PDB file of C-alpha atoms in Angstrom:
ATOM      1  CA  UNK A  86     158.160  85.297  71.381  1.00 49.00           C
ATOM      2  CA  UNK A  87     158.143  87.602  74.359  1.00 51.00           C
ATOM      3  CA  UNK A  88     155.679  86.733  77.093  1.00 70.00           C
ATOM      4  CA  UNK A  89     154.590  89.067  79.858  1.00 74.00           C
ATOM      5  CA  UNK A  90     153.653  88.171  83.419  1.00 79.00           C
ATOM      6  CA  UNK A  91     151.062  90.154  85.313  1.00 80.00           C
ATOM      7  CA  UNK A  92     151.319  90.537  89.083  1.00 84.00           C
ATOM      8  CA  UNK A  93     148.770  92.675  90.884  1.00 85.00           C
ATOM      9  CA  UNK A  94     149.551  95.219  93.565  1.00 86.00           C
ATOM     10  CA  UNK A  95     148.701  94.542  97.190  1.00 87.00           C
ATOM     11  CA  UNK A  96     148.062  96.531 100.342  1.00 87.00           C
ATOM     12  CA  UNK A  97     150.283  96.680 103.409  1.00 80.00           C
ATOM     13  CA  UNK A  98     148.968  94.473 106.206  1.00 70.00           C
ATOM     14  CA  UNK A  99     151.828  95.415 108.496  1.00 59.00           C
ATOM     15  CA  UNK A 100     151.061  99.101 109.028  1.00 53.00           C
ATOM     16  CA  UNK A 101     148.973 100.030 112.075  1.00 40.00           C
ATOM     17  CA  UNK A 102     146.540 102.051 110.006  1.00 45.00           C
ATOM     18  CA  UNK A 103     145.855  99.517 107.249  1.00 55.00           C
ATOM     19  CA  UNK A 104     143.544  97.034 108.965  1.00 64.00           C
ATOM     20  CA  UNK A 105     140.119  97.875 110.400  1.00 73.00           C
ATOM     21  CA  UNK A 106     140.814  95.880 113.562  1.00 68.00           C
ATOM     22  CA  UNK A 107     143.963  97.912 114.321  1.00 67.00           C
ATOM     23  CA  UNK A 108     143.266 101.233 112.584  1.00 64.00           C
ATOM     24  CA  UNK A 109     143.292 104.070 115.156  1.00 61.00           C
ATOM     25  CA  UNK A 110     141.255 106.217 112.766  1.00 57.00           C
ATOM     26  CA  UNK A 111     138.176 103.973 112.785  1.00 54.00           C
ATOM     27  CA  UNK A 112     135.467 105.569 114.947  1.00 55.00           C
ATOM     28  CA  UNK A 113     134.115 104.563 117.389  1.00 52.00           C
ATOM     29  CA  UNK A 114     135.686 101.104 117.478  1.00 63.00           C
ATOM     30  CA  UNK A 115     137.807  98.687 115.504  1.00 81.00           C
ATOM     31  CA  UNK A 116     136.258  95.643 113.876  1.00 85.00           C
ATOM     32  CA  UNK A 117     137.076  92.481 111.974  1.00 86.00           C
ATOM     33  CA  UNK A 118     135.225  89.860 109.952  1.00 89.00           C
ATOM     34  CA  UNK A 119     134.310  88.232 113.272  1.00 88.00           C
ATOM     35  CA  UNK A 120     132.976  91.511 114.708  1.00 88.00           C
ATOM     36  CA  UNK A 121     131.442  93.048 111.594  1.00 89.00           C
ATOM     37  CA  UNK A 122     128.846  94.924 113.656  1.00 88.00           C
ATOM     38  CA  UNK A 123     131.607  97.421 114.413  1.00 87.00           C
ATOM     39  CA  UNK A 124     131.383  98.655 110.820  1.00 90.00           C
ATOM     40  CA  UNK A 125     127.788  99.781 111.361  1.00 89.00           C
ATOM     41  CA  UNK A 126     128.911 101.728 114.418  1.00 86.00           C
ATOM     42  CA  UNK A 127     131.584 103.471 112.343  1.00 85.00           C
ATOM     43  CA  UNK A 128     128.934 104.449 109.809  1.00 86.00           C
ATOM     44  CA  UNK A 129     126.673 105.789 112.537  1.00 83.00           C
ATOM     45  CA  UNK A 130     129.540 107.820 113.995  1.00 79.00           C
ATOM     46  CA  UNK A 131     130.261 109.425 110.615  1.00 76.00           C
ATOM     47  CA  UNK A 132     126.586 110.242 110.098  1.00 71.00           C
ATOM     48  CA  UNK A 133     126.354 111.764 113.577  1.00 68.00           C
ATOM     49  CA  UNK A 134     129.333 113.993 112.807  1.00 65.00           C
ATOM     50  CA  UNK A 135     127.206 116.086 110.449  1.00 54.00           C
ATOM     51  CA  UNK A 136     126.343 119.479 111.893  1.00 49.00           C
ATOM     52  CA  UNK A 137     122.623 119.960 111.071  1.00 43.00           C
ATOM     53  CA  UNK A 138     122.994 123.736 111.313  1.00 44.00           C
ATOM     54  CA  UNK A 139     125.267 123.779 108.259  1.00 42.00           C
ATOM     55  CA  UNK A 140     124.365 122.922 104.666  1.00 37.00           C
ATOM     56  CA  UNK A 141     125.287 119.503 103.366  1.00 36.00           C
ATOM     57  CA  UNK A 142     127.899 119.859 100.662  1.00 35.00           C
ATOM     58  CA  UNK A 143     130.535 117.570  99.218  1.00 34.00           C
ATOM     59  CA  UNK A 144     134.225 116.679  99.072  1.00 35.00           C
ATOM     60  CA  UNK A 145     134.929 116.933 102.757  1.00 35.00           C
ATOM     61  CA  UNK A 146     133.208 120.274 103.257  1.00 32.00           C
ATOM     62  CA  UNK A 147     133.833 121.725 106.669  1.00 33.00           C
ATOM     63  CA  UNK A 148     135.905 118.694 107.651  1.00 35.00           C
ATOM     64  CA  UNK A 149     138.720 119.029 110.124  1.00 38.00           C
ATOM     65  CA  UNK A 150     141.492 116.565 110.861  1.00 38.00           C
ATOM     66  CA  UNK A 151     142.100 118.332 114.148  1.00 42.00           C
ATOM     67  CA  UNK A 152     140.995 115.730 116.755  1.00 39.00           C
ATOM     68  CA  UNK A 153     139.791 118.537 119.025  1.00 41.00           C
ATOM     69  CA  UNK A 154     137.185 119.577 116.443  1.00 36.00           C
ATOM     70  CA  UNK A 155     134.162 117.595 115.215  1.00 33.00           C
ATOM     71  CA  UNK A 156     133.633 116.536 111.642  1.00 30.00           C
ATOM     72  CA  UNK A 157     130.895 118.659 110.119  1.00 30.00           C
ATOM     73  CA  UNK A 158     128.838 118.811 106.910  1.00 32.00           C
ATOM     74  CA  UNK A 159     130.083 115.785 105.019  1.00 40.00           C
ATOM     75  CA  UNK A 160     128.466 114.466 101.891  1.00 56.00           C
ATOM     76  CA  UNK A 161     124.941 114.300 100.526  1.00 56.00           C
ATOM     77  CA  UNK A 162     121.838 112.808 102.112  1.00 56.00           C
ATOM     78  CA  UNK A 163     123.627 111.829 105.303  1.00 64.00           C
ATOM     79  CA  UNK A 164     121.419 110.725 108.183  1.00 68.00           C
ATOM     80  CA  UNK A 165     121.605 108.152 110.947  1.00 71.00           C
ATOM     81  CA  UNK A 166     119.636 105.467 109.145  1.00 83.00           C
ATOM     82  CA  UNK A 167     121.193 101.988 108.841  1.00 87.00           C
ATOM     83  CA  UNK A 168     118.823 101.180 105.958  1.00 91.00           C
ATOM     84  CA  UNK A 169     120.479 103.836 103.766  1.00 92.00           C
ATOM     85  CA  UNK A 170     123.691 102.564 102.139  1.00 95.00           C
ATOM     86  CA  UNK A 171     126.677 104.894 102.314  1.00 93.00           C
ATOM     87  CA  UNK A 172     128.345 105.225  98.909  1.00 94.00           C
ATOM     88  CA  UNK A 173     131.869 106.648  99.137  1.00 93.00           C
ATOM     89  CA  UNK A 174     134.527 107.916  96.762  1.00 91.00           C
ATOM     90  CA  UNK A 175     138.080 108.462  98.012  1.00 90.00           C
ATOM     91  CA  UNK A 176     140.091 109.706  95.068  1.00 87.00           C
ATOM     92  CA  UNK A 177     142.290 112.226  93.365  1.00 86.00           C
ATOM     93  CA  UNK A 178     139.935 114.514  91.469  1.00 85.00           C
ATOM     94  CA  UNK A 179     141.526 114.267  88.038  1.00 90.00           C
ATOM     95  CA  UNK A 180     140.017 113.204  84.672  1.00 93.00           C
ATOM     96  CA  UNK A 181     141.471 109.666  84.874  1.00 95.00           C
ATOM     97  CA  UNK A 182     139.243 108.936  87.878  1.00 95.00           C
ATOM     98  CA  UNK A 183     135.990 109.435  85.975  1.00 95.00           C
ATOM     99  CA  UNK A 184     134.967 112.865  87.267  1.00 93.00           C
ATOM    100  CA  UNK A 185     131.736 112.959  85.251  1.00 94.00           C
ATOM    101  CA  UNK A 186     130.725 109.527  86.523  1.00 97.00           C
ATOM    102  CA  UNK A 187     131.436 110.513  90.136  1.00 94.00           C
ATOM    103  CA  UNK A 188     129.320 113.627  89.655  1.00 91.00           C
ATOM    104  CA  UNK A 189     126.452 111.521  88.277  1.00 95.00           C
ATOM    105  CA  UNK A 190     126.747 109.002  91.097  1.00 95.00           C
ATOM    106  CA  UNK A 191     126.109 111.668  93.748  1.00 89.00           C
ATOM    107  CA  UNK A 192     122.556 112.352  92.607  1.00 90.00           C
ATOM    108  CA  UNK A 193     121.841 108.738  91.696  1.00 94.00           C
ATOM    109  CA  UNK A 194     122.881 107.453  95.125  1.00 93.00           C
ATOM    110  CA  UNK A 195     120.587 109.887  96.925  1.00 89.00           C
ATOM    111  CA  UNK A 196     117.777 109.242  94.420  1.00 92.00           C
ATOM    112  CA  UNK A 197     118.035 105.508  95.170  1.00 94.00           C
ATOM    113  CA  UNK A 198     117.713 106.164  98.894  1.00 92.00           C
ATOM    114  CA  UNK A 199     121.397 106.151  99.723  1.00 92.00           C
ATOM    115  CA  UNK A 200     123.992 108.537 101.127  1.00 89.00           C
ATOM    116  CA  UNK A 201     127.098 109.820  99.384  1.00 88.00           C
ATOM    117  CA  UNK A 202     130.499 110.844 100.732  1.00 86.00           C
ATOM    118  CA  UNK A 203     133.330 112.193  98.575  1.00 84.00           C
ATOM    119  CA  UNK A 204     136.853 112.897  99.753  1.00 83.00           C
ATOM    120  CA  UNK A 205     139.552 114.148  97.445  1.00 80.00           C
ATOM    121  CA  UNK A 206     141.359 117.021  95.803  1.00 76.00           C
ATOM    122  CA  UNK A 207     142.745 117.751  92.375  1.00 79.00           C
ATOM    123  CA  UNK A 208     142.596 120.067  89.390  1.00 81.00           C
ATOM    124  CA  UNK A 209     139.167 118.723  88.310  1.00 79.00           C
ATOM    125  CA  UNK A 210     137.372 119.673  91.510  1.00 74.00           C
ATOM    126  CA  UNK A 211     135.443 122.615  89.979  1.00 77.00           C
ATOM    127  CA  UNK A 212     132.457 120.429  89.125  1.00 77.00           C
ATOM    128  CA  UNK A 213     132.001 119.647  92.811  1.00 75.00           C
ATOM    129  CA  UNK A 214     132.488 123.250  93.880  1.00 69.00           C
ATOM    130  CA  UNK A 215     129.488 124.153  91.741  1.00 69.00           C
ATOM    131  CA  UNK A 216     127.406 121.532  93.550  1.00 69.00           C
ATOM    132  CA  UNK A 217     128.115 123.099  96.917  1.00 58.00           C
ATOM    133  CA  UNK A 218     125.560 125.394  98.481  1.00 51.00           C
ATOM    134  CA  UNK A 219     127.610 126.442 101.461  1.00 46.00           C
ATOM    135  CA  UNK A 220     131.175 126.790 102.819  1.00 44.00           C
ATOM    136  CA  UNK A 221     133.503 124.547 100.863  1.00 47.00           C
ATOM    137  CA  UNK A 222     136.797 122.918 101.725  1.00 51.00           C
ATOM    138  CA  UNK A 223     138.485 120.809  99.061  1.00 55.00           C
ATOM    139  CA  UNK A 224     140.911 118.565 100.893  1.00 59.00           C
ATOM    140  CA  UNK A 225     142.452 115.152 101.277  1.00 65.00           C
ATOM    141  CA  UNK A 226     143.393 113.513 104.549  1.00 71.00           C
ATOM    142  CA  UNK A 227     144.710 109.974 104.933  1.00 76.00           C
ATOM    143  CA  UNK A 228     143.212 109.683 108.427  1.00 76.00           C
ATOM    144  CA  UNK A 229     139.835 110.858 107.159  1.00 78.00           C
ATOM    145  CA  UNK A 230     140.055 108.430 104.237  1.00 82.00           C
ATOM    146  CA  UNK A 231     140.325 105.559 106.723  1.00 85.00           C
ATOM    147  CA  UNK A 232     137.304 106.853 108.642  1.00 84.00           C
ATOM    148  CA  UNK A 233     135.314 106.821 105.413  1.00 87.00           C
ATOM    149  CA  UNK A 234     136.479 103.333 104.412  1.00 91.00           C
ATOM    150  CA  UNK A 235     135.439 102.099 107.855  1.00 90.00           C
ATOM    151  CA  UNK A 236     131.979 103.633 107.464  1.00 90.00           C
ATOM    152  CA  UNK A 237     131.292 102.955 103.772  1.00 94.00           C
ATOM    153  CA  UNK A 238     128.990 100.241 102.530  1.00 96.00           C
ATOM    154  CA  UNK A 239     129.877 100.822  98.869  1.00 98.00           C
ATOM    155  CA  UNK A 240     133.102 102.277  97.468  1.00 98.00           C
ATOM    156  CA  UNK A 241     132.837 103.588  93.915  1.00 98.00           C
ATOM    157  CA  UNK A 242     135.873 103.519  91.576  1.00 98.00           C
ATOM    158  CA  UNK A 243     134.701 104.563  88.073  1.00 98.00           C
ATOM    159  CA  UNK A 244     138.146 105.182  86.574  1.00 97.00           C
ATOM    160  CA  UNK A 245     138.554 105.682  82.822  1.00 96.00           C
ATOM    161  CA  UNK A 246     141.831 103.752  83.072  1.00 95.00           C
ATOM    162  CA  UNK A 247     143.637 102.210  86.019  1.00 93.00           C
ATOM    163  CA  UNK A 248     146.872 100.169  85.851  1.00 89.00           C
ATOM    164  CA  UNK A 249     145.920  98.401  89.072  1.00 88.00           C
ATOM    165  CA  UNK A 250     144.454 100.623  91.767  1.00 89.00           C
ATOM    166  CA  UNK A 251     144.537 100.301  95.537  1.00 92.00           C
ATOM    167  CA  UNK A 252     141.207 101.899  96.444  1.00 94.00           C
ATOM    168  CA  UNK A 253     139.170  98.796  95.638  1.00 95.00           C
ATOM    169  CA  UNK A 254     141.601  96.618  97.595  1.00 94.00           C
ATOM    170  CA  UNK A 255     141.378  98.841 100.665  1.00 93.00           C
ATOM    171  CA  UNK A 256     137.583  98.808 100.324  1.00 95.00           C
ATOM    172  CA  UNK A 257     137.617  95.009 100.424  1.00 95.00           C
ATOM    173  CA  UNK A 258     139.840  94.976 103.481  1.00 92.00           C
ATOM    174  CA  UNK A 259     137.379  97.292 105.291  1.00 92.00           C
ATOM    175  CA  UNK A 260     134.373  95.145 104.394  1.00 95.00           C
ATOM    176  CA  UNK A 261     132.964  97.554 101.828  1.00 96.00           C
ATOM    177  CA  UNK A 262     131.680  96.415  98.445  1.00 98.00           C
ATOM    178  CA  UNK A 263     133.458  97.986  95.449  1.00 98.00           C
ATOM    179  CA  UNK A 264     131.559  99.195  92.384  1.00 98.00           C
ATOM    180  CA  UNK A 265     134.135  99.611  89.607  1.00 98.00           C
ATOM    181  CA  UNK A 266     134.495 100.108  85.899  1.00 98.00           C
ATOM    182  CA  UNK A 267     136.101  97.137  84.174  1.00 97.00           C
ATOM    183  CA  UNK A 268     139.490  98.550  83.243  1.00 96.00           C
ATOM    184  CA  UNK A 269     143.028  97.426  84.096  1.00 93.00           C
ATOM    185  CA  UNK A 270     143.478  96.129  87.600  1.00 93.00           C
ATOM    186  CA  UNK A 271     139.931  97.037  88.606  1.00 96.00           C
ATOM    187  CA  UNK A 272     138.612  94.362  86.278  1.00 94.00           C
ATOM    188  CA  UNK A 273     141.258  91.920  87.528  1.00 92.00           C
ATOM    189  CA  UNK A 274     140.440  92.312  91.228  1.00 94.00           C
ATOM    190  CA  UNK A 275     136.659  92.868  91.379  1.00 96.00           C
ATOM    191  CA  UNK A 276     134.364  89.970  90.447  1.00 96.00           C
ATOM    192  CA  UNK A 277     130.708  90.792  89.823  1.00 97.00           C
ATOM    193  CA  UNK A 278     128.197  89.381  92.287  1.00 96.00           C
ATOM    194  CA  UNK A 279     125.754  88.500  89.531  1.00 94.00           C
ATOM    195  CA  UNK A 280     128.382  86.396  87.726  1.00 90.00           C
ATOM    196  CA  UNK A 281     129.169  84.184  90.716  1.00 78.00           C
ATOM    197  CA  UNK A 282     132.649  82.952  91.600  1.00 73.00           C
ATOM    198  CA  UNK A 283     135.348  83.336  88.961  1.00 77.00           C
ATOM    199  CA  UNK A 284     138.568  81.322  88.710  1.00 75.00           C
ATOM    200  CA  UNK A 285     137.643  79.677  92.010  1.00 83.00           C
ATOM    201  CA  UNK A 286     137.520  83.100  93.688  1.00 88.00           C
ATOM    202  CA  UNK A 287     134.328  84.437  95.307  1.00 93.00           C
ATOM    203  CA  UNK A 288     132.403  87.362  93.854  1.00 95.00           C
ATOM    204  CA  UNK A 289     133.205  90.557  95.730  1.00 96.00           C
ATOM    205  CA  UNK A 290     131.576  93.573  94.046  1.00 97.00           C
ATOM    206  CA  UNK A 291     129.814  95.053  91.042  1.00 98.00           C
ATOM    207  CA  UNK A 292     131.357  95.822  87.657  1.00 98.00           C
ATOM    208  CA  UNK A 293     130.298  97.929  84.684  1.00 98.00           C
ATOM    209  CA  UNK A 294     131.960  98.331  81.300  1.00 97.00           C
ATOM    210  CA  UNK A 295     131.134 101.499  79.386  1.00 97.00           C
ATOM    211  CA  UNK A 296     132.230 104.909  80.773  1.00 97.00           C
ATOM    212  CA  UNK A 297     128.704 106.322  80.700  1.00 97.00           C
ATOM    213  CA  UNK A 298     125.816 107.001  83.077  1.00 97.00           C
ATOM    214  CA  UNK A 299     123.701 104.072  81.916  1.00 98.00           C
ATOM    215  CA  UNK A 300     126.405 101.512  82.674  1.00 98.00           C
ATOM    216  CA  UNK A 301     127.307 103.199  85.960  1.00 98.00           C
ATOM    217  CA  UNK A 302     123.688 103.279  87.098  1.00 98.00           C
ATOM    218  CA  UNK A 303     123.249  99.616  86.198  1.00 98.00           C
ATOM    219  CA  UNK A 304     126.007  98.542  88.591  1.00 98.00           C
ATOM    220  CA  UNK A 305     125.306 101.124  91.310  1.00 98.00           C
ATOM    221  CA  UNK A 306     121.578 100.361  91.307  1.00 98.00           C
ATOM    222  CA  UNK A 307     122.272  96.630  91.637  1.00 98.00           C
ATOM    223  CA  UNK A 308     124.542  97.261  94.612  1.00 98.00           C
ATOM    224  CA  UNK A 309     122.079  99.520  96.395  1.00 98.00           C
ATOM    225  CA  UNK A 310     119.200  97.117  95.693  1.00 97.00           C
ATOM    226  CA  UNK A 311     121.120  94.176  97.174  1.00 98.00           C
ATOM    227  CA  UNK A 312     121.968  96.247 100.257  1.00 98.00           C
ATOM    228  CA  UNK A 313     118.335  97.215 100.792  1.00 97.00           C
ATOM    229  CA  UNK A 314     116.568  94.001  99.793  1.00 97.00           C
ATOM    230  CA  UNK A 315     118.905  91.297 101.069  1.00 97.00           C
ATOM    231  CA  UNK A 316     120.740  92.521 104.194  1.00 96.00           C
ATOM    232  CA  UNK A 317     121.821  89.020 105.223  1.00 96.00           C
ATOM    233  CA  UNK A 318     123.402  88.377 101.832  1.00 97.00           C
ATOM    234  CA  UNK A 319     125.042  91.805 101.972  1.00 97.00           C
ATOM    235  CA  UNK A 320     126.592  91.028 105.351  1.00 96.00           C
ATOM    236  CA  UNK A 321     127.903  87.721 104.027  1.00 97.00           C
ATOM    237  CA  UNK A 322     129.470  89.609 101.123  1.00 97.00           C
ATOM    238  CA  UNK A 323     131.022  92.176 103.466  1.00 96.00           C
ATOM    239  CA  UNK A 324     132.531  89.472 105.673  1.00 96.00           C
ATOM    240  CA  UNK A 325     133.813  87.541 102.664  1.00 96.00           C
ATOM    241  CA  UNK A 326     135.456  90.691 101.310  1.00 95.00           C
ATOM    242  CA  UNK A 327     137.307  91.259 104.573  1.00 93.00           C
ATOM    243  CA  UNK A 328     138.717  87.744 104.287  1.00 91.00           C
ATOM    244  CA  UNK A 329     139.849  88.216 100.674  1.00 89.00           C
ATOM    245  CA  UNK A 330     143.643  87.988 100.309  1.00 86.00           C
ATOM    246  CA  UNK A 331     144.648  91.333  98.850  1.00 88.00           C
ATOM    247  CA  UNK A 332     147.865  91.967 100.771  1.00 85.00           C
ATOM    248  CA  UNK A 333     151.410  92.181  99.480  1.00 86.00           C
ATOM    249  CA  UNK A 334     151.970  88.720 100.993  1.00 86.00           C
ATOM    250  CA  UNK A 335     150.225  87.148  98.012  1.00 86.00           C
ATOM    251  CA  UNK A 336     151.902  89.412  95.439  1.00 87.00           C
ATOM    252  CA  UNK A 337     155.342  88.913  97.009  1.00 89.00           C
ATOM    253  CA  UNK A 338     155.015  85.140  96.661  1.00 90.00           C
ATOM    254  CA  UNK A 339     154.161  85.588  92.988  1.00 89.00           C
ATOM    255  CA  UNK A 340     157.295  87.720  92.495  1.00 90.00           C
ATOM    256  CA  UNK A 341     159.431  85.102  94.230  1.00 92.00           C
ATOM    257  CA  UNK A 342     157.956  82.359  92.061  1.00 90.00           C
ATOM    258  CA  UNK A 343     158.585  84.445  88.934  1.00 89.00           C
ATOM    259  CA  UNK A 344     162.220  85.151  89.863  1.00 89.00           C
ATOM    260  CA  UNK A 345     162.797  81.470  90.699  1.00 90.00           C
ATOM    261  CA  UNK A 346     161.329  80.390  87.353  1.00 87.00           C
ATOM    262  CA  UNK A 347     163.664  82.808  85.535  1.00 85.00           C
ATOM    263  CA  UNK A 348     166.690  81.665  87.548  1.00 87.00           C
ATOM    264  CA  UNK A 349     165.930  77.996  86.841  1.00 85.00           C
ATOM    265  CA  UNK A 350     166.232  78.665  83.096  1.00 77.00           C
ATOM    266  CA  UNK A 351     169.825  79.944  83.366  1.00 63.00           C
TER     267      UNK A 351
END
């Protein structure tokens, strides 16, 4: 009988812009698991970039990747308040990514006392255009994505299907906590905090199953509650996530082992 072997994707640890302690995009400073306080400074810098004279809208509204210009009007409910978790989505805006769930998460995050930042573009962006009450710019910028990862406390990935996904892996590397729907590689790489360690690997996020608001809210609410009620535990989780091995180094070794096992059968 045929037998398949599953090897997960990884992220590039060699590129300058792939690690928070070397990423030139991370404002105002780089950080690591040993200097996790730098993440809070990145969040503060993003919050301060909002121009209070302009309406708060979504999907990178009014954002500029021109370093000579400030970032303005980003997200919903943004304010310089370390007690408010920043929920972020960095995604193509297409049906696969769970557009309806992202839309629902905006209001829920603010309702729960959080902030929400969405960066992306795609043919399903109309729903977010209708949420805007001011000048709108639908855009995607890799540099800006890294700024958001550096600032985010929670990264939401509510995909309807996902062969593997890199967003949740990048979130882990930047010390954010992923909230994902259990599908494909998302379910393979994110282990729910309330279920403890799994397969000798530490819990690293929050998982929900059904592609509906009730399931989404269950996971998102749990994440926001942990952030607000148990800051010390949240920081431990953030540090642990940064130390999680999600690079191609691990996946490459698995490929080598697989090829060697095939060769040994010849």
